[in-house]
Coordinates of C-alpha atoms and ligand atoms in Angstrom, one line a residue:
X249 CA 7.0 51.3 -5.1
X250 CA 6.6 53.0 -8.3
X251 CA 6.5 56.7 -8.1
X252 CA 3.4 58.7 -9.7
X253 CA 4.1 61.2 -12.8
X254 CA 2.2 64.1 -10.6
X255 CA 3.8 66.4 -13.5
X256 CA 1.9 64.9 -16.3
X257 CA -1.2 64.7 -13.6
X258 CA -0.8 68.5 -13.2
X259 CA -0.7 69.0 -16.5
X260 CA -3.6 67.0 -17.8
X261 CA -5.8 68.7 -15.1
X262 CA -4.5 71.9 -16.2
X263 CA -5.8 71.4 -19.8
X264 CA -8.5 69.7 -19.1
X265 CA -9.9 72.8 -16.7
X266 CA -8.8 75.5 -19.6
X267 CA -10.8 73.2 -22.2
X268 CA -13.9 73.4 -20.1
X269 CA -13.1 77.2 -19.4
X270 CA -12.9 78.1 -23.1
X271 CA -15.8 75.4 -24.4
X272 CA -18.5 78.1 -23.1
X273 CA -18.7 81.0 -25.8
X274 CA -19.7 84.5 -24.1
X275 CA -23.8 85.2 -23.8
X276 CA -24.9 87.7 -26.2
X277 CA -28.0 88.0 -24.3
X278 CA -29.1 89.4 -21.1
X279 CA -30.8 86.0 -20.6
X280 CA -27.7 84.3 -21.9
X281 CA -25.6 85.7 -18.8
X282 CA -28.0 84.2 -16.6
X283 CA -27.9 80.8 -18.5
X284 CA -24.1 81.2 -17.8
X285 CA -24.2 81.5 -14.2
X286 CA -26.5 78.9 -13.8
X287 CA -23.4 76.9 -16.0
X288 CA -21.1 77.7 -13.6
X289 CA -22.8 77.1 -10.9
X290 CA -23.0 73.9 -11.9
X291 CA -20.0 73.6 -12.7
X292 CA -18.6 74.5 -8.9
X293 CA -20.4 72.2 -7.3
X294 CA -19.8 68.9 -9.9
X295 CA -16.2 69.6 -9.4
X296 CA -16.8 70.1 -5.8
X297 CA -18.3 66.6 -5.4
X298 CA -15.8 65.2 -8.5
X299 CA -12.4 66.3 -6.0
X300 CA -14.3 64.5 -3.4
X301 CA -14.9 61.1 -5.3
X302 CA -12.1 60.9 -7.2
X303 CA -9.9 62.6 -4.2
X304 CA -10.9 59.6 -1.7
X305 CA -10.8 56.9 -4.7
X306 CA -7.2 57.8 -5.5
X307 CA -6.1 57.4 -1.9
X308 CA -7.5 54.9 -1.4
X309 CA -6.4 53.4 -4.5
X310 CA -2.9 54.0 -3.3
X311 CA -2.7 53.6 0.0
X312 CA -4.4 50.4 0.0
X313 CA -2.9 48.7 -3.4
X314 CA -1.2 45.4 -3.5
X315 CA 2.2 45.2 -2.1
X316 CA 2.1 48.1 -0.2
X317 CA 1.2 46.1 2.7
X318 CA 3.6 44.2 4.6
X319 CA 1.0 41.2 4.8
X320 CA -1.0 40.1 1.8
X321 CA -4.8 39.3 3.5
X322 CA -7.8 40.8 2.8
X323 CA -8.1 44.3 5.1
X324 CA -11.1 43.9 7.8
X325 CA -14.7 43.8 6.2
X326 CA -16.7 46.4 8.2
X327 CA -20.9 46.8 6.7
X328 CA -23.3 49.7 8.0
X329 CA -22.4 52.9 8.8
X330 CA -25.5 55.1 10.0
X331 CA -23.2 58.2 10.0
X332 CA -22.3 57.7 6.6
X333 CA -26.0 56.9 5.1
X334 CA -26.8 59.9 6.5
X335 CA -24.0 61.9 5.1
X336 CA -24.2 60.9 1.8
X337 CA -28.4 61.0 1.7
X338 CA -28.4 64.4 3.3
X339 CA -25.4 66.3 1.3
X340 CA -26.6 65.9 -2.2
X341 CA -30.0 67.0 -1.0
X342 CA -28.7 69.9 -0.1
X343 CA -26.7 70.4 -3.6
X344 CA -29.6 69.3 -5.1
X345 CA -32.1 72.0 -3.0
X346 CA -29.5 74.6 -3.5
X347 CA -29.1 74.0 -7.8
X348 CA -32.9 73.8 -7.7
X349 CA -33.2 77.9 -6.3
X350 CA -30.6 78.6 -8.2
X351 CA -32.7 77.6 -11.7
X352 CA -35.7 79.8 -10.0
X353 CA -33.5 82.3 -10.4
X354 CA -31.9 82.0 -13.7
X355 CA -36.1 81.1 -15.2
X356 CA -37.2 84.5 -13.6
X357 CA -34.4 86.1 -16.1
X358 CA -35.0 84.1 -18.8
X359 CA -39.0 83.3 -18.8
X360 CA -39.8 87.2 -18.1
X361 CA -43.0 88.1 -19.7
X362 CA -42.6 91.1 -22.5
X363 CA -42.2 94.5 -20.9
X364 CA -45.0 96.2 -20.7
X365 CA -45.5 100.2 -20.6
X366 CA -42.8 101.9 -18.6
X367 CA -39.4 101.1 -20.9
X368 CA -39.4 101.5 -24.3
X369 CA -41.6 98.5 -25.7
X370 CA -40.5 95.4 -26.6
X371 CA -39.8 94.6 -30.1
X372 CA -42.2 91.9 -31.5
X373 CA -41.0 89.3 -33.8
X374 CA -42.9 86.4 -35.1
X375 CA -40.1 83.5 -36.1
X376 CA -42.0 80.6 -38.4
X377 CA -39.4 78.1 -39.2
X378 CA -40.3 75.7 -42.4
X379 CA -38.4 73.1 -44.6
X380 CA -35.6 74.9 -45.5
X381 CA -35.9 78.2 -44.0
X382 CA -37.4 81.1 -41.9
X383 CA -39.8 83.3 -42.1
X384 CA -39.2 86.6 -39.5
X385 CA -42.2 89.1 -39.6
X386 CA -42.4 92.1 -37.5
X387 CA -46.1 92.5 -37.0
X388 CA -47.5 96.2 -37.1
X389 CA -44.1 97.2 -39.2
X390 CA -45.2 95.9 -42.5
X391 CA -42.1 94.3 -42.8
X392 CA -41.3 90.0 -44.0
X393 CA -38.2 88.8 -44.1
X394 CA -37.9 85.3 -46.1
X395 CA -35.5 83.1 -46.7
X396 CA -34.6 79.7 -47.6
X397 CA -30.9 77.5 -47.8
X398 CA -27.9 79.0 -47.4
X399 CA -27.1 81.9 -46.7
X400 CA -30.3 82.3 -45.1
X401 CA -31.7 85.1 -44.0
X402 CA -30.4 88.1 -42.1
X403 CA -32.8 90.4 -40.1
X404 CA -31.7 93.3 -38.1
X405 CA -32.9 94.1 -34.8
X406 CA -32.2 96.6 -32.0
X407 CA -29.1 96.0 -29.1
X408 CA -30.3 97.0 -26.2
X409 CA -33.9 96.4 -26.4
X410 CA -36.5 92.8 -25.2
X411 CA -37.5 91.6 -28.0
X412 CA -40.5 89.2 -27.8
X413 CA -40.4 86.6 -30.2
X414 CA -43.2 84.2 -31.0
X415 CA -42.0 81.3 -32.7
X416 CA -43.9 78.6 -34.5
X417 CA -43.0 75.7 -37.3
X418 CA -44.5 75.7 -40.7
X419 CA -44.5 71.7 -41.6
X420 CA -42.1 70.0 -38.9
X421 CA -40.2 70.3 -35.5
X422 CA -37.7 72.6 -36.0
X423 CA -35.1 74.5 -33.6
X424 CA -34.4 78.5 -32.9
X425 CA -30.9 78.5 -32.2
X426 CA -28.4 80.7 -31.9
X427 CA -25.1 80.0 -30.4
X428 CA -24.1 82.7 -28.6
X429 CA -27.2 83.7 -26.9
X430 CA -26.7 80.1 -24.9
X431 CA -30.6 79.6 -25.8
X432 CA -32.9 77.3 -28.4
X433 CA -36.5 76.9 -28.4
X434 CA -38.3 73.8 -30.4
X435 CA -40.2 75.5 -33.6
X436 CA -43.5 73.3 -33.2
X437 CA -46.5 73.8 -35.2
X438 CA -49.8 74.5 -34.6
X439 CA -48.3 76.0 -31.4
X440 CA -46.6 79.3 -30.3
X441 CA -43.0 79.3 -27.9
X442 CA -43.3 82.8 -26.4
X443 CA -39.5 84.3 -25.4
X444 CA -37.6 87.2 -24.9
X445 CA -34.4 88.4 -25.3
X446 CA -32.0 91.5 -25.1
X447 CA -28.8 91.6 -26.9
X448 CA -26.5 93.2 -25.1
X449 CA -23.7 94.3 -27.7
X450 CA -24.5 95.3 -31.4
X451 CA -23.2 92.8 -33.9
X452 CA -23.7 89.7 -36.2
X453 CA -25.2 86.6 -34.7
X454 CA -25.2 83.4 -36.5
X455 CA -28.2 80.8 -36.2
X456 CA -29.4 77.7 -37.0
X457 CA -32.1 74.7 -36.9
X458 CA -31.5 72.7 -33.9
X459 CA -33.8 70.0 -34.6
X460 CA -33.1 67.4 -37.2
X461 CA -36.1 68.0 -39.7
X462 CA -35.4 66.7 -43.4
X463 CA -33.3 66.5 -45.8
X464 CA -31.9 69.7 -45.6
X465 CA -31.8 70.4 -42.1
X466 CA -27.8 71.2 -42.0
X467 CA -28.9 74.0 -44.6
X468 CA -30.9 76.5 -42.4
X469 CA -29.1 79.0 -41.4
X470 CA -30.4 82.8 -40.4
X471 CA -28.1 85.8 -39.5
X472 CA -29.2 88.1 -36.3
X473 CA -27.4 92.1 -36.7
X474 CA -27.8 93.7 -33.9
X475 CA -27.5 97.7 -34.3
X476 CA -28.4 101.1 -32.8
X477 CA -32.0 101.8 -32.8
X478 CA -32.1 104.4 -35.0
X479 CA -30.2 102.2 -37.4
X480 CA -32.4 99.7 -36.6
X481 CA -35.6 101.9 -37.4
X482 CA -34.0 103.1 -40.6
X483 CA -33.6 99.5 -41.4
X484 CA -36.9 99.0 -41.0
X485 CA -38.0 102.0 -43.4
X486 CA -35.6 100.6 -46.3
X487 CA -37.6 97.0 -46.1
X488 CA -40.9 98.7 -46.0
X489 CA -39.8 100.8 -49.0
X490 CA -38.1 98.7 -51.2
X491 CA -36.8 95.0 -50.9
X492 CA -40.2 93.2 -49.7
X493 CA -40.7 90.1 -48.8
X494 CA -37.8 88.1 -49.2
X495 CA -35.2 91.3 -48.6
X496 CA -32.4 88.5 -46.8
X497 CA -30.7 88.6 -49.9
X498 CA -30.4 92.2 -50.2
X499 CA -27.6 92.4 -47.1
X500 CA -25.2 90.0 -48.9
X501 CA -23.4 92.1 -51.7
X502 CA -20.7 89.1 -52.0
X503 CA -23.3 86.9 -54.0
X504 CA -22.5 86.8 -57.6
X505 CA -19.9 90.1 -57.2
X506 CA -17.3 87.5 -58.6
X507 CA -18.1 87.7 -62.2
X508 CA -16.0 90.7 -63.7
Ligands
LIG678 CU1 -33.8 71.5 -39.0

């Protein structure tokens, strides 16, 4: 009887668990964090039901294998088991029933309705995504921000506060998407994707298309900065009173500082 490398076993589970551990970055959104619940919720009970399957397939993988047997013939055929039907019908309705309330719950964070008069209001943003580029207007601020290719370009919005976002496509299907808010909405014209969300933690957010849409689809990033409202007001006064409509470039003093 050869003996199993349980080290190496341990191990690969080990890494394997860590790998799935680190492959989820943290939300940067109030509605990320209930994305990542949902995620993890998930994840429980798949490797719940996973230990099960693969649990009784090993044993019975070895307990049962060739040779281990003192006699060779083929074990005793047994067919129907109403105890078992039942089991294995009734259990995953139950997982099933119990994922579904859990996806109520994480929808009822993340397909909230703007806030309306109590809090400080939300920001509006309208997002129009178009071959190569975005378009980010803040309607009643007077201020556009434009930008095509890379780097795309960066808006600035307040941490802290629901921002409503109304997002549309120019010409094709395109895709909001930024990584770390563990969220992306189809950009599909002629029609407006309502959303919100709260950053949590001032900072720069990368994004990108999600949807393949031409040529240069791998070129459409936009930058998110996240800041202090007062910054985020003062930023607001600087586009109205100087950069207009395509002020993306403005943030990026790096372009073309190389030439002495
Ligand atoms: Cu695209």
């Amino acid at each position: 009887v050869t003996r199993l490398p349980w080290r190496k076993i341990g191990a690969l589970l080990v890494v394997g668990g860590l790998l799935v551990v680190g492959c989820l970055p943290q939300p940067g959104t109030r509605e990320g964090g209930a994305i990542e619940s949902l995620y993890w919720q998930a994840m429980v009970a798949a490797a719940l039901v996973g230990l099960i399957v693969y649990g009784l397939l090993t044993f019975a993988i070895l307990r049962y294998r060739r040779g281990r047997r003192a006699d060779d013939e083929t074990p005793p055929q047994t067919a129907g088991s109403n105890r078992l039907e039942v089991a294995w019908t009734v259990g995953p309705l139950i997982i099933i029933t119990i994922l579904f309330a859990l996806t109520l719950v994480a929808l009822n964070v993340v397909n909230v309705r703007p806030a309306g008069g109590g809090e400080p209001a939300a920001v509006r943003l309208e997002v129009t995504a178009f071959r190569w580029g975005w378009r980010f207007s803040y309607p009643g601020e007077g201020v556009v921000v434009q930008d095509n290719l890379e780097p795309g370009p960066e808006i600035v919005l307040p941490a802290g506060r629901q921002i409503a976002v109304t997002l549309t496509g120019a010409d094709v299907v395109h895709s909001f998407y930024v990584p770390q808010f563990l969220y992306k909405r189809d950009a599909i014209p002629g029609r407006a994707n309502e959303f919100v969300m709260t950053i949590d933690q001032p900072g720069v957010y990368a994004g990108q298309c999600a949807e393949f849409c031409g040529l240069y689809h791998a070129r459409m990033p936009f930058t998110i900065r996240a800041v202090s409202d007062t910054d985020y007001e003062a930023w607001l006064a600087d586009q109205r009173a100087g950069a207009g409509p395509t002020a993306g470039a403005g943030a990026s003093p790096t372009t073309g500082a190389s030439q002495p």
